[in-house]
Amino acid sequence: MADIRPLLFFDSGVGGLSVLAPSRALLPDAPLVYVADSAGFPYGTRSEGEIAARVPALLGRLAERYKPRLIVIACNTASTIALTHVRAALDVPIVGTVPAIKPATEASRTRVIGVLGTQATVRQPYVDDLTARFAADCTVLRHGSAELVELAEAKLRGDVTDPAEYRAVLDGLFGQAGGDRIDVIVNACTHFPLVEAELAAAAPHRVRFVDGGPGIARRIAHLTAGQDWPERAAPGVAVFTAAPDPALVPALATYGLDRIETL
């Protein structure tokens, strides 16, 4: 019998679609379940204690319901705070999402990089550790933005967003001392690659954006190498922890998520 256990992607909202997309491209036959904790959205303004308690409990319920072969915490905030708690609680392979500081430093010529995430992510000791390990010879400037998360959600709903709002967010990086020398920005929230084109257009000079999505896809492929997949992938499932917004349905369908459920 074919192994129909899905890959389960988890985020506070729709940001994790930026991780699901390269994974779907690499593993087109994989059954997919995408979970947006819309009842807990947004994570970036919540306390560490709230996230550390909420995420393992919720993923425990989801693992029981969907029996995934692997769970991807497609959220930098949840990963930097709750990843060890989830791994301790569940007997399922867990892949986390962390800021792509290492590839950013490899790409930087000026040795000044920006880390753009949520407020909760950019202040984490995990980011300090990544910086010390991989960017010791760089100036690393950080900025947390809740507004950019909302802009990404709005774009997925089909709303028109204001370019001035993206410029205001980026000023939090480029306006810092040395910010004029930034040549690479880490999108350290999975929502942000969804608005990368808008960010690039709003930047005061040409800059490269990097994120962890492609690397996560390769990690999933490695961990599932040799496993069986259905001959034809079933329609993907999008799960919300609160009433789903009907305006998101067309965008979800473009990611192969044709069924909508509420937890």
PDB file of C-alpha atoms in Angstrom:
ATOM      1  CA  MET A   1       0.000   0.000   0.000  1.00  0.00           C
ATOM      2  CA  ALA A   2       1.166   3.525  -0.757  1.00  0.00           C
ATOM      3  CA  ASP A   3       2.266   5.597   2.210  1.00  0.00           C
ATOM      4  CA  ILE A   4      -0.309   8.413   2.368  1.00  0.00           C
ATOM      5  CA  ARG A   5       1.103  10.149   5.457  1.00  0.00           C
ATOM      6  CA  PRO A   6       1.451  13.848   4.669  1.00  0.00           C
ATOM      7  CA  LEU A   7       4.070  16.468   5.223  1.00  0.00           C
ATOM      8  CA  LEU A   8       2.618  18.947   7.694  1.00  0.00           C
ATOM      9  CA  PHE A   9       3.639  22.622   7.507  1.00  0.00           C
ATOM     10  CA  PHE A  10       2.786  24.888  10.446  1.00  0.00           C
ATOM     11  CA  ASP A  11       2.788  28.674  10.800  1.00  0.00           C
ATOM     12  CA  SER A  12       0.830  31.358  12.602  1.00  0.00           C
ATOM     13  CA  GLY A  13      -0.609  32.522   9.261  1.00  0.00           C
ATOM     14  CA  VAL A  14       0.083  32.161   5.544  1.00  0.00           C
ATOM     15  CA  GLY A  15       3.824  32.903   5.719  1.00  0.00           C
ATOM     16  CA  GLY A  16       4.768  29.243   5.721  1.00  0.00           C
ATOM     17  CA  LEU A  17       3.560  29.019   2.128  1.00  0.00           C
ATOM     18  CA  SER A  18       6.986  30.413   1.210  1.00  0.00           C
ATOM     19  CA  VAL A  19       8.439  27.191   2.662  1.00  0.00           C
ATOM     20  CA  LEU A  20       5.766  24.894   1.287  1.00  0.00           C
ATOM     21  CA  ALA A  21       6.298  26.118  -2.291  1.00  0.00           C
ATOM     22  CA  PRO A  22       9.922  24.945  -2.788  1.00  0.00           C
ATOM     23  CA  SER A  23       9.135  21.722  -0.921  1.00  0.00           C
ATOM     24  CA  ARG A  24       6.200  21.028  -3.225  1.00  0.00           C
ATOM     25  CA  ALA A  25       8.393  21.712  -6.256  1.00  0.00           C
ATOM     26  CA  LEU A  26      11.034  19.268  -5.011  1.00  0.00           C
ATOM     27  CA  LEU A  27       8.557  16.579  -3.864  1.00  0.00           C
ATOM     28  CA  PRO A  28       5.526  16.943  -6.166  1.00  0.00           C
ATOM     29  CA  ASP A  29       3.907  13.662  -5.085  1.00  0.00           C
ATOM     30  CA  ALA A  30       3.987  14.413  -1.371  1.00  0.00           C
ATOM     31  CA  PRO A  31       0.592  14.778   0.327  1.00  0.00           C
ATOM     32  CA  LEU A  32       0.476  18.187   2.024  1.00  0.00           C
ATOM     33  CA  VAL A  33      -1.265  19.613   5.057  1.00  0.00           C
ATOM     34  CA  TYR A  34      -0.752  23.309   5.730  1.00  0.00           C
ATOM     35  CA  VAL A  35      -1.803  24.675   9.115  1.00  0.00           C
ATOM     36  CA  ALA A  36      -2.304  28.349   9.918  1.00  0.00           C
ATOM     37  CA  ASP A  37      -2.819  29.067  13.607  1.00  0.00           C
ATOM     38  CA  SER A  38      -5.138  31.926  12.751  1.00  0.00           C
ATOM     39  CA  ALA A  39      -6.594  31.923  16.269  1.00  0.00           C
ATOM     40  CA  GLY A  40      -3.130  32.677  17.645  1.00  0.00           C
ATOM     41  CA  PHE A  41      -1.990  35.051  14.887  1.00  0.00           C
ATOM     42  CA  PRO A  42       0.329  36.963  15.008  1.00  0.00           C
ATOM     43  CA  TYR A  43       3.118  35.211  16.913  1.00  0.00           C
ATOM     44  CA  GLY A  44       5.636  38.018  16.527  1.00  0.00           C
ATOM     45  CA  THR A  45       3.992  40.190  19.174  1.00  0.00           C
ATOM     46  CA  ARG A  46       3.278  37.366  21.650  1.00  0.00           C
ATOM     47  CA  SER A  47       5.474  36.513  24.628  1.00  0.00           C
ATOM     48  CA  GLU A  48       7.981  33.679  24.526  1.00  0.00           C
ATOM     49  CA  GLY A  49       6.030  31.902  27.263  1.00  0.00           C
ATOM     50  CA  GLU A  50       2.801  31.960  25.264  1.00  0.00           C
ATOM     51  CA  ILE A  51       4.463  30.546  22.160  1.00  0.00           C
ATOM     52  CA  ALA A  52       6.446  27.914  24.062  1.00  0.00           C
ATOM     53  CA  ALA A  53       3.192  26.620  25.585  1.00  0.00           C
ATOM     54  CA  ARG A  54       0.871  26.996  22.613  1.00  0.00           C
ATOM     55  CA  VAL A  55       2.887  25.515  19.756  1.00  0.00           C
ATOM     56  CA  PRO A  56       3.715  22.043  21.231  1.00  0.00           C
ATOM     57  CA  ALA A  57       0.146  21.577  22.452  1.00  0.00           C
ATOM     58  CA  LEU A  58      -1.327  22.516  19.101  1.00  0.00           C
ATOM     59  CA  LEU A  59       1.120  20.390  17.119  1.00  0.00           C
ATOM     60  CA  GLY A  60       0.290  17.457  19.377  1.00  0.00           C
ATOM     61  CA  ARG A  61      -3.377  17.737  18.367  1.00  0.00           C
ATOM     62  CA  LEU A  62      -2.450  18.097  14.712  1.00  0.00           C
ATOM     63  CA  ALA A  63      -0.120  15.084  14.779  1.00  0.00           C
ATOM     64  CA  GLU A  64      -2.891  12.973  16.279  1.00  0.00           C
ATOM     65  CA  ARG A  65      -5.392  14.114  13.659  1.00  0.00           C
ATOM     66  CA  TYR A  66      -3.281  14.008  10.472  1.00  0.00           C
ATOM     67  CA  LYS A  67      -0.613  11.394  11.299  1.00  0.00           C
ATOM     68  CA  PRO A  68       2.173  13.243   9.445  1.00  0.00           C
ATOM     69  CA  ARG A  69       5.451  11.576   8.488  1.00  0.00           C
ATOM     70  CA  LEU A  70       7.252  14.861   9.154  1.00  0.00           C
ATOM     71  CA  ILE A  71       6.366  18.279  10.594  1.00  0.00           C
ATOM     72  CA  VAL A  72       7.855  21.539   9.375  1.00  0.00           C
ATOM     73  CA  ILE A  73       7.578  24.490  11.747  1.00  0.00           C
ATOM     74  CA  ALA A  74       7.494  27.004   8.896  1.00  0.00           C
ATOM     75  CA  CYS A  75       7.767  29.975  11.227  1.00  0.00           C
ATOM     76  CA  ASN A  76      10.966  31.570  12.470  1.00  0.00           C
ATOM     77  CA  THR A  77       9.379  32.871  15.671  1.00  0.00           C
ATOM     78  CA  ALA A  78       7.889  29.509  16.643  1.00  0.00           C
ATOM     79  CA  SER A  79      11.093  27.687  15.716  1.00  0.00           C
ATOM     80  CA  THR A  80      13.472  29.910  17.659  1.00  0.00           C
ATOM     81  CA  ILE A  81      11.261  29.677  20.754  1.00  0.00           C
ATOM     82  CA  ALA A  82       9.469  26.312  20.715  1.00  0.00           C
ATOM     83  CA  LEU A  83      11.460  23.909  18.519  1.00  0.00           C
ATOM     84  CA  THR A  84      13.161  22.055  21.388  1.00  0.00           C
ATOM     85  CA  HIS A  85       9.831  21.779  23.256  1.00  0.00           C
ATOM     86  CA  VAL A  86       8.109  20.292  20.203  1.00  0.00           C
ATOM     87  CA  ARG A  87      10.883  17.780  19.584  1.00  0.00           C
ATOM     88  CA  ALA A  88      10.708  16.674  23.205  1.00  0.00           C
ATOM     89  CA  ALA A  89       6.928  16.260  23.047  1.00  0.00           C
ATOM     90  CA  LEU A  90       6.426  14.468  19.703  1.00  0.00           C
ATOM     91  CA  ASP A  91       7.830  11.272  18.234  1.00  0.00           C
ATOM     92  CA  VAL A  92       7.815  12.696  14.695  1.00  0.00           C
ATOM     93  CA  PRO A  93      10.723  14.191  12.730  1.00  0.00           C
ATOM     94  CA  ILE A  94      10.585  17.984  13.160  1.00  0.00           C
ATOM     95  CA  VAL A  95      12.217  20.483  10.803  1.00  0.00           C
ATOM     96  CA  GLY A  96      12.528  24.040  12.060  1.00  0.00           C
ATOM     97  CA  THR A  97      13.046  27.354  10.328  1.00  0.00           C
ATOM     98  CA  VAL A  98      15.875  29.637  11.416  1.00  0.00           C
ATOM     99  CA  PRO A  99      17.208  32.898   9.968  1.00  0.00           C
ATOM    100  CA  ALA A 100      19.426  32.280   6.927  1.00  0.00           C
ATOM    101  CA  ILE A 101      22.374  34.198   8.350  1.00  0.00           C
ATOM    102  CA  LYS A 102      25.015  31.762   7.093  1.00  0.00           C
ATOM    103  CA  PRO A 103      24.060  32.002   3.384  1.00  0.00           C
ATOM    104  CA  ALA A 104      23.662  35.768   3.775  1.00  0.00           C
ATOM    105  CA  THR A 105      27.242  36.154   4.979  1.00  0.00           C
ATOM    106  CA  GLU A 106      28.471  33.941   2.141  1.00  0.00           C
ATOM    107  CA  ALA A 107      26.751  36.233  -0.360  1.00  0.00           C
ATOM    108  CA  SER A 108      27.691  39.601   1.175  1.00  0.00           C
ATOM    109  CA  ARG A 109      30.445  41.688  -0.387  1.00  0.00           C
ATOM    110  CA  THR A 110      30.185  44.706   1.911  1.00  0.00           C
ATOM    111  CA  ARG A 111      30.099  42.518   5.072  1.00  0.00           C
ATOM    112  CA  VAL A 112      27.022  44.400   6.281  1.00  0.00           C
ATOM    113  CA  ILE A 113      23.815  42.355   6.318  1.00  0.00           C
ATOM    114  CA  GLY A 114      20.308  43.052   7.534  1.00  0.00           C
ATOM    115  CA  VAL A 115      18.060  40.653   9.442  1.00  0.00           C
ATOM    116  CA  LEU A 116      14.400  41.461   8.935  1.00  0.00           C
ATOM    117  CA  GLY A 117      12.008  39.475  11.115  1.00  0.00           C
ATOM    118  CA  THR A 118       9.339  39.807  13.742  1.00  0.00           C
ATOM    119  CA  GLN A 119      10.106  41.548  17.023  1.00  0.00           C
ATOM    120  CA  ALA A 120      10.065  38.176  18.776  1.00  0.00           C
ATOM    121  CA  THR A 121      12.535  36.588  16.361  1.00  0.00           C
ATOM    122  CA  VAL A 122      15.158  39.333  16.091  1.00  0.00           C
ATOM    123  CA  ARG A 123      15.623  39.527  19.860  1.00  0.00           C
ATOM    124  CA  GLN A 124      16.179  35.782  20.355  1.00  0.00           C
ATOM    125  CA  PRO A 125      19.508  34.440  21.707  1.00  0.00           C
ATOM    126  CA  TYR A 126      19.344  31.957  18.823  1.00  0.00           C
ATOM    127  CA  VAL A 127      19.979  34.862  16.437  1.00  0.00           C
ATOM    128  CA  ASP A 128      22.905  35.977  18.622  1.00  0.00           C
ATOM    129  CA  ASP A 129      24.349  32.478  18.337  1.00  0.00           C
ATOM    130  CA  LEU A 130      23.940  32.300  14.550  1.00  0.00           C
ATOM    131  CA  THR A 131      25.578  35.716  14.250  1.00  0.00           C
ATOM    132  CA  ALA A 132      28.527  34.693  16.420  1.00  0.00           C
ATOM    133  CA  ARG A 133      29.022  31.412  14.557  1.00  0.00           C
ATOM    134  CA  PHE A 134      28.607  32.537  10.962  1.00  0.00           C
ATOM    135  CA  ALA A 135      28.851  36.343  10.810  1.00  0.00           C
ATOM    136  CA  ALA A 136      31.661  37.263  13.206  1.00  0.00           C
ATOM    137  CA  ASP A 137      33.337  39.351  10.514  1.00  0.00           C
ATOM    138  CA  CYS A 138      30.124  41.147   9.535  1.00  0.00           C
ATOM    139  CA  THR A 139      28.033  43.966  10.867  1.00  0.00           C
ATOM    140  CA  VAL A 140      24.585  42.492  11.412  1.00  0.00           C
ATOM    141  CA  LEU A 141      21.723  44.971  11.708  1.00  0.00           C
ATOM    142  CA  ARG A 142      18.321  43.745  12.883  1.00  0.00           C
ATOM    143  CA  HIS A 143      14.806  45.108  12.607  1.00  0.00           C
ATOM    144  CA  GLY A 144      11.510  43.625  13.762  1.00  0.00           C
ATOM    145  CA  SER A 145       8.299  44.427  11.916  1.00  0.00           C
ATOM    146  CA  ALA A 146       4.758  43.337  12.704  1.00  0.00           C
ATOM    147  CA  GLU A 147       3.518  45.577   9.895  1.00  0.00           C
ATOM    148  CA  LEU A 148       5.266  43.515   7.212  1.00  0.00           C
ATOM    149  CA  VAL A 149       3.531  40.363   8.415  1.00  0.00           C
ATOM    150  CA  GLU A 150       0.190  42.103   7.965  1.00  0.00           C
ATOM    151  CA  LEU A 151       1.211  43.345   4.507  1.00  0.00           C
ATOM    152  CA  ALA A 152       2.051  39.799   3.402  1.00  0.00           C
ATOM    153  CA  GLU A 153      -1.287  38.512   4.675  1.00  0.00           C
ATOM    154  CA  ALA A 154      -3.053  41.352   2.867  1.00  0.00           C
ATOM    155  CA  LYS A 155      -1.277  40.569  -0.407  1.00  0.00           C
ATOM    156  CA  LEU A 156      -2.362  36.921  -0.225  1.00  0.00           C
ATOM    157  CA  ARG A 157      -5.952  38.077   0.266  1.00  0.00           C
ATOM    158  CA  GLY A 158      -5.659  40.068  -2.937  1.00  0.00           C
ATOM    159  CA  ASP A 159      -5.576  43.492  -1.286  1.00  0.00           C
ATOM    160  CA  VAL A 160      -3.599  46.358  -2.799  1.00  0.00           C
ATOM    161  CA  THR A 161      -0.722  47.407  -0.522  1.00  0.00           C
ATOM    162  CA  ASP A 162       1.033  50.777  -0.374  1.00  0.00           C
ATOM    163  CA  PRO A 163       4.699  50.928  -1.507  1.00  0.00           C
ATOM    164  CA  ALA A 164       5.315  53.592   1.143  1.00  0.00           C
ATOM    165  CA  GLU A 165       4.629  51.007   3.847  1.00  0.00           C
ATOM    166  CA  TYR A 166       7.438  48.801   2.555  1.00  0.00           C
ATOM    167  CA  ARG A 167       9.814  51.776   2.444  1.00  0.00           C
ATOM    168  CA  ALA A 168       8.940  52.572   6.060  1.00  0.00           C
ATOM    169  CA  VAL A 169       9.729  49.006   7.136  1.00  0.00           C
ATOM    170  CA  LEU A 170      13.055  48.957   5.309  1.00  0.00           C
ATOM    171  CA  ASP A 171      14.021  52.283   6.844  1.00  0.00           C
ATOM    172  CA  GLY A 172      14.256  50.365  10.119  1.00  0.00           C
ATOM    173  CA  LEU A 173      17.324  48.651   8.633  1.00  0.00           C
ATOM    174  CA  PHE A 174      18.790  51.164   6.197  1.00  0.00           C
ATOM    175  CA  GLY A 175      18.266  54.011   8.663  1.00  0.00           C
ATOM    176  CA  GLN A 176      20.599  52.473  11.237  1.00  0.00           C
ATOM    177  CA  ALA A 177      24.260  53.454  11.431  1.00  0.00           C
ATOM    178  CA  GLY A 178      26.006  51.608   8.604  1.00  0.00           C
ATOM    179  CA  GLY A 179      22.710  50.641   7.045  1.00  0.00           C
ATOM    180  CA  ASP A 180      23.600  52.328   3.767  1.00  0.00           C
ATOM    181  CA  ARG A 181      26.153  49.512   3.195  1.00  0.00           C
ATOM    182  CA  ILE A 182      23.697  46.614   3.504  1.00  0.00           C
ATOM    183  CA  ASP A 183      23.882  44.405   0.429  1.00  0.00           C
ATOM    184  CA  VAL A 184      22.050  41.289   1.677  1.00  0.00           C
ATOM    185  CA  ILE A 185      18.883  41.070   3.760  1.00  0.00           C
ATOM    186  CA  VAL A 186      17.773  37.910   5.552  1.00  0.00           C
ATOM    187  CA  ASN A 187      14.017  37.474   5.379  1.00  0.00           C
ATOM    188  CA  ALA A 188      13.849  36.021   8.889  1.00  0.00           C
ATOM    189  CA  CYS A 189      10.080  35.603   8.853  1.00  0.00           C
ATOM    190  CA  THR A 190       8.461  33.185   6.429  1.00  0.00           C
ATOM    191  CA  HIS A 191       5.853  35.813   5.560  1.00  0.00           C
ATOM    192  CA  PHE A 192       8.447  38.151   4.105  1.00  0.00           C
ATOM    193  CA  PRO A 193       9.474  36.211   0.950  1.00  0.00           C
ATOM    194  CA  LEU A 194       5.829  36.544  -0.123  1.00  0.00           C
ATOM    195  CA  VAL A 195       6.425  40.293  -0.512  1.00  0.00           C
ATOM    196  CA  GLU A 196      10.043  40.123  -1.681  1.00  0.00           C
ATOM    197  CA  ALA A 197       9.257  41.886  -4.965  1.00  0.00           C
ATOM    198  CA  GLU A 198       7.667  44.771  -3.083  1.00  0.00           C
ATOM    199  CA  LEU A 199      10.619  44.981  -0.700  1.00  0.00           C
ATOM    200  CA  ALA A 200      13.118  44.972  -3.562  1.00  0.00           C
ATOM    201  CA  ALA A 201      11.251  47.792  -5.283  1.00  0.00           C
ATOM    202  CA  ALA A 202      11.187  49.826  -2.052  1.00  0.00           C
ATOM    203  CA  ALA A 203      14.882  49.398  -1.181  1.00  0.00           C
ATOM    204  CA  PRO A 204      17.047  52.519  -1.585  1.00  0.00           C
ATOM    205  CA  HIS A 205      19.595  50.538  -3.588  1.00  0.00           C
ATOM    206  CA  ARG A 206      19.891  47.074  -5.081  1.00  0.00           C
ATOM    207  CA  VAL A 207      20.011  44.415  -2.405  1.00  0.00           C
ATOM    208  CA  ARG A 208      19.803  40.620  -2.365  1.00  0.00           C
ATOM    209  CA  PHE A 209      17.212  38.832  -0.208  1.00  0.00           C
ATOM    210  CA  VAL A 210      17.782  35.337   1.191  1.00  0.00           C
ATOM    211  CA  ASP A 211      15.516  33.003   3.141  1.00  0.00           C
ATOM    212  CA  GLY A 212      15.523  29.435   4.384  1.00  0.00           C
ATOM    213  CA  GLY A 213      12.822  27.966   2.118  1.00  0.00           C
ATOM    214  CA  PRO A 214      15.014  26.181  -0.458  1.00  0.00           C
ATOM    215  CA  GLY A 215      17.300  24.779   2.241  1.00  0.00           C
ATOM    216  CA  ILE A 216      14.324  23.445   4.183  1.00  0.00           C
ATOM    217  CA  ALA A 217      13.007  21.752   1.044  1.00  0.00           C
ATOM    218  CA  ARG A 218      16.344  19.998   0.576  1.00  0.00           C
ATOM    219  CA  ARG A 219      16.322  18.942   4.235  1.00  0.00           C
ATOM    220  CA  ILE A 220      12.841  17.441   3.875  1.00  0.00           C
ATOM    221  CA  ALA A 221      13.916  15.569   0.747  1.00  0.00           C
ATOM    222  CA  HIS A 222      16.942  14.186   2.620  1.00  0.00           C
ATOM    223  CA  LEU A 223      14.898  13.048   5.630  1.00  0.00           C
ATOM    224  CA  THR A 224      12.280  11.345   3.457  1.00  0.00           C
ATOM    225  CA  ALA A 225      14.692   9.803   0.934  1.00  0.00           C
ATOM    226  CA  GLY A 226      13.640   6.254   0.064  1.00  0.00           C
ATOM    227  CA  GLN A 227      10.131   6.637   1.451  1.00  0.00           C
ATOM    228  CA  ASP A 228       7.092   5.761  -0.628  1.00  0.00           C
ATOM    229  CA  TRP A 229       4.694   8.403  -1.914  1.00  0.00           C
ATOM    230  CA  PRO A 230       1.231   7.985  -3.425  1.00  0.00           C
ATOM    231  CA  GLU A 231       1.213   7.571  -7.201  1.00  0.00           C
ATOM    232  CA  ARG A 232      -0.833  10.745  -7.400  1.00  0.00           C
ATOM    233  CA  ALA A 233      -0.845  13.314  -4.637  1.00  0.00           C
ATOM    234  CA  ALA A 234      -4.246  14.006  -3.092  1.00  0.00           C
ATOM    235  CA  PRO A 235      -5.464  17.610  -2.976  1.00  0.00           C
ATOM    236  CA  GLY A 236      -3.580  19.519  -0.319  1.00  0.00           C
ATOM    237  CA  VAL A 237      -5.385  20.513   2.851  1.00  0.00           C
ATOM    238  CA  ALA A 238      -5.290  23.966   4.452  1.00  0.00           C
ATOM    239  CA  VAL A 239      -6.245  23.947   8.126  1.00  0.00           C
ATOM    240  CA  PHE A 240      -7.135  27.026  10.176  1.00  0.00           C
ATOM    241  CA  THR A 241      -7.565  27.252  13.938  1.00  0.00           C
ATOM    242  CA  ALA A 242     -10.192  29.992  13.502  1.00  0.00           C
ATOM    243  CA  ALA A 243     -12.758  30.624  10.789  1.00  0.00           C
ATOM    244  CA  PRO A 244     -10.816  30.837   7.495  1.00  0.00           C
ATOM    245  CA  ASP A 245     -10.921  34.003   5.436  1.00  0.00           C
ATOM    246  CA  PRO A 246     -12.686  33.198   2.120  1.00  0.00           C
ATOM    247  CA  ALA A 247     -10.468  35.771   0.391  1.00  0.00           C
ATOM    248  CA  LEU A 248      -7.479  33.445   0.890  1.00  0.00           C
ATOM    249  CA  VAL A 249      -9.017  30.521  -0.995  1.00  0.00           C
ATOM    250  CA  PRO A 250      -7.777  31.481  -4.504  1.00  0.00           C
ATOM    251  CA  ALA A 251      -4.212  32.011  -3.256  1.00  0.00           C
ATOM    252  CA  LEU A 252      -4.237  28.722  -1.350  1.00  0.00           C
ATOM    253  CA  ALA A 253      -5.326  26.891  -4.489  1.00  0.00           C
ATOM    254  CA  THR A 254      -2.252  28.144  -6.349  1.00  0.00           C
ATOM    255  CA  TYR A 255      -0.173  26.290  -3.745  1.00  0.00           C
ATOM    256  CA  GLY A 256      -2.103  23.065  -4.302  1.00  0.00           C
ATOM    257  CA  LEU A 257      -4.259  23.495  -1.197  1.00  0.00           C
ATOM    258  CA  ASP A 258      -7.754  22.800  -2.487  1.00  0.00           C
ATOM    259  CA  ARG A 259      -9.423  21.590   0.705  1.00  0.00           C
ATOM    260  CA  ILE A 260     -10.114  23.904   3.634  1.00  0.00           C
ATOM    261  CA  GLU A 261     -10.657  22.632   7.173  1.00  0.00           C
ATOM    262  CA  THR A 262     -10.965  24.156  10.632  1.00  0.00           C
ATOM    263  CA  LEU A 263      -9.322  22.544  13.645  1.00  0.00           C
TER     264      LEU A 263
END
